[in-house]
Amino acid sequence: MLAELIFWTPGASTTAQQVDWLLLFLVLVCGSVGLLVAVLLFYFCIRYRRGRVPKELPPTKKPLLLEWGWTLAPLGPFAVMYVWGAHVYLTAYTPPPDATPTYVVAKQWMWKFQHPEGQREINTLHVPVGQPVKLLIISEDVIHSFFVPAFRIHMDALPGRYTSVWFQATQEGTYHLFCSQYCGTDHAGMTGQVIAMKPADYQKWLNFESDGSLALRGRQVFLKYRCLSCHSTNAHARAPVLEGLFGKSVPLKDGRVVKADDGYIRRSILKPSDQIVAGFDDVMPPFEGQITEEEIIAASAYIQSLEPGGTPSRVEDYPPPTKTPAIKSEDIDHAK
Amino acid sequence: MPSEVLVKPILRRRPPQVEHNYLNASRGMASWLLTKDHKRIAILYLIPITAMFFIGALYMALVRIHLMTPTGLLLSPDAYNKSFTAHGVIMVFFFLVPVVPAVLGNFCLPLMIGAKDLAFPRLNLLSWYLYMFGAIWAMTAILAGGVDTGWTFYTPYSSQSSHYNVALTMVGVVIAGFSSLATGLNFIATIHWLRAPGMSWFRLPMFVWTLYATSFIFLLAVPVLAIALILVIVERVFGIGIYDPALGGDPLLFQHLFWFYSHPAVYIMILPGMGIVSEVIPCFARRELFGYKFVAFASFGIAWLSFFVWAHHMFVAGISAYSALVFSALSFMVAIPSAIKVFNWTATLYKGSITFEAPMLFCLGFVALFTFGGMTGLFLATLGVDMHVHDTYFVVAHFHFIMVGGMVIAYMGGLHYWWPKMTGRMYSQWWSKLAALIIFIGFFLTFLPQFVLGYNGMPRRYHHYAPEFQAWNVLSTAGSSILGVGYLLPLFYLPYSLRHGPRAGSNPWRATGLEWQTPSPPPRDNFEVTPIVVRGPYQYPQGKAQHEP
Ligand SMILES: [Cu+2]
Ligand SMILES: [Cu+2]
């Protein structure tokens, strides 16, 4: 009863259980030291109040041992707190390899989610219980922070860069999602919910809501922005083939080698000149200001899905890349 | 009662004729506004800084009333955001940072080391004008349109908003920062050059040690704050990309620079408070400060380490895991010198002959609240806990325990301790003890609930909130109204004592410091004869004499 009054937010993820145990440890250690100090303060104040000690006392001694004792003694518990805390933290920010990537785009004052299966949600995130979910988070404007108290996780959404955190829900339920980094007028309204469902129900929800996978939408982005005119399998292609690129190391013209992850792909779309692949020229126009974060995410998902031989062949009678063409669904089917 | 014992001999010693002291040495507005007397400058600071405190508190009163219901009671989102920003900016930059060095440090430092004044009296006056200029400048911006960035001014939000009040407020903050920097420089020079004969380094009162450490932080950290804020202004005014990624900047750079100042600033605020406590506890326990050298070096340990922990504010901000590991470890290290101090204060009470006048009550309250606040700091240094409670009310509660439970209460202790020295009058013992008690209780009621709110996930700076958080918010608001009463009481009984309080005499607390060996209020030049120091600062008579009234 009392416990529920002071501690009512459930711990509904694997991380939450670890954080709560750690908290309990800290409360016990700090609580007992704090109690010791409080008791000593009280005892001394009463025992040594004026007029209470009439008999002669020896002059002040300086027990150096005591000084060094309480200087060094905290190091022990501190080391435990530090190592344990670091372990929980590293676990929470190192996603397991099989985690489902889900993209989060924050903006004043809403949360947008994109599932790899293609569902898009606003301010609500459906997740399966018992399966790890990895979030790739980015902001379109100022800094926000993705905070689900029941999962005990937190990650800032930065403009211009992906950040990441993962969780695995352990209980079905609907949980608060808060923006916890102050972001302007309606900061307090930038809330939502995370709905953890049984895997079977989740699968049902996925199928019900689906309008084509994220990668498929990325393919449309790819065609819309005429990426194909250069990134083709044509022998005279002016840009690297993107098949099987994701996760590989890419040697750059300036000698650096970078890993092809979401961040790399995003930067290469927005500011291609910063990272010219070895053997190619700086011919790609920067897409900064022309493409939305959500389109970038879709394009990135598409590139991840590209297997050898998967690049569509160029359709030569498309007009040159001046205006955005409307993509008809027949085009996509046809290319398949 | 001990308090009566204290006051009676003083009454008997009432001097027959008016003495010449710093207050009546010269008259007229100009004699104050152009004074080079450190004691008068301290009084000049006391008035606007007290005003700033109550303005800051008023903004928080609005916020706390507003948060009584989940939907919010009285403010629009923008008004709410501007209120908590005004509260933070005013309290941190115009009250907490300057208050103890500028008021109590200014008044006491020369007296405590047996000097006639600070090393650079004109610079001291300039500091005051800088503070006034910065404060008026920032208040104008806050009142004219308001700033809604939070006191942390995080970019790119602060560099994007459409009006210029943000930049103006930052200019005010930077100006006030340079006022503190000048004061710090002045203190360092004074401590090095103007100690009385025999006042060796290890005979310095602890308050002087902590002011010395604080001054170094001012010197090293204020320029970085100035750079961080000036770059925001440069970005806003000239559109040069520094923090805004849309312009090619890095938003995290601001957080690094800002916390490089603002974390040490936490210790700017708390260190002089620790100094006050180290003066008051030995005096009212009639014991030598336990572990003098440990406490002195701990102050420098804190000052030094405080520069290497700034990124603990950014554990979930997208910094690398390795830097998080390093900054977490360093944050634990900074807790050790703080723990040393708590243990030494407690040990000072051992075998004492303790009385409980208002300064002592405040300082005992400080030890309790600072210990509590410091321990919750360990929770935040622990990476695995911080990643959950970051930016929640847990953090709000933690730093208010340090800043209000620690610093404000220590300041109240110091003000009550030195008030008879500053004014020559003794305030009401009964009312001052009552105020100490009310502040202590009100404080606990205000901020304990916020730990609960934070761990359950209520984010800070929320204009409205989920209904399950209401009960603890109401409790916190109730506590803050008690706290408010506690703050208002001294506003009555302290000024009342100026006219009606009994004369305090030179040494009402029978303390050993040099400042108590000159009349109250002190003469213009502090000491009639330059004192010669032959003992450490806390040589209270021991044995039977310890218990003599
Ligand atoms: Cu937000
Ligand atoms: Cu800090």
Coordinates of N, CA and C and ligand atoms in Angstrom, one line a residue, chain A residues 106-111 141-145 179-184 186-187 190, ligand 1:
Chain A
A106 N 11.7 13.2 -33.9 CA 11.1 14.1 -32.9 C 11.1 15.5 -33.6
K107 N 10.0 16.2 -33.3 CA 9.9 17.6 -33.7 C 9.0 18.3 -32.7
Q108 N 9.1 19.6 -32.7 CA 8.2 20.4 -31.8 C 6.8 20.2 -32.3
W109 N 5.9 19.6 -31.6 CA 6.0 18.9 -30.4 C 5.3 17.6 -30.6
M110 N 6.0 16.7 -31.3 CA 5.4 15.4 -31.6 C 6.5 14.4 -31.8
W111 N 6.1 13.1 -31.7 CA 6.9 12.0 -31.9 C 6.4 11.2 -33.2
D141 N 14.3 19.6 -35.3 CA 14.5 21.0 -34.9 C 15.5 21.1 -33.7
V142 N 14.9 21.2 -32.5 CA 15.8 21.4 -31.3 C 16.0 20.0 -30.7
I143 N 16.7 20.1 -29.5 CA 17.0 18.8 -28.8 C 15.7 18.4 -28.0
H144 N 15.3 17.2 -28.2 CA 14.3 16.6 -27.4 C 14.9 15.4 -26.6
S145 N 14.1 14.7 -25.8 CA 14.6 13.5 -25.2 C 13.5 12.5 -25.1
C179 N 8.7 13.7 -23.5 CA 9.9 14.4 -24.0 C 10.4 15.0 -22.7
S180 N 11.7 14.7 -22.4 CA 12.2 15.2 -21.1 C 13.2 16.3 -21.3
Q181 N 13.6 16.6 -22.5 CA 14.5 17.8 -22.7 C 13.7 19.0 -23.1
Y182 N 13.8 20.0 -22.3 CA 12.9 21.2 -22.6 C 13.1 21.7 -24.0
C183 N 11.9 21.8 -24.7 CA 12.0 22.1 -26.1 C 11.0 23.2 -26.6
G184 N 10.6 24.0 -25.6 CA 9.8 25.2 -26.0 C 8.4 25.1 -25.5
D186 N 5.3 24.0 -26.0 CA 4.4 22.9 -25.7 C 5.2 21.6 -25.3
H187 N 6.4 21.9 -24.7 CA 7.2 20.8 -24.2 C 6.4 19.8 -23.4
M190 N 4.4 17.3 -25.4 CA 5.1 16.4 -26.3 C 5.2 15.0 -25.7
Ligands
CU1 CU 10.5 17.9 -26.9

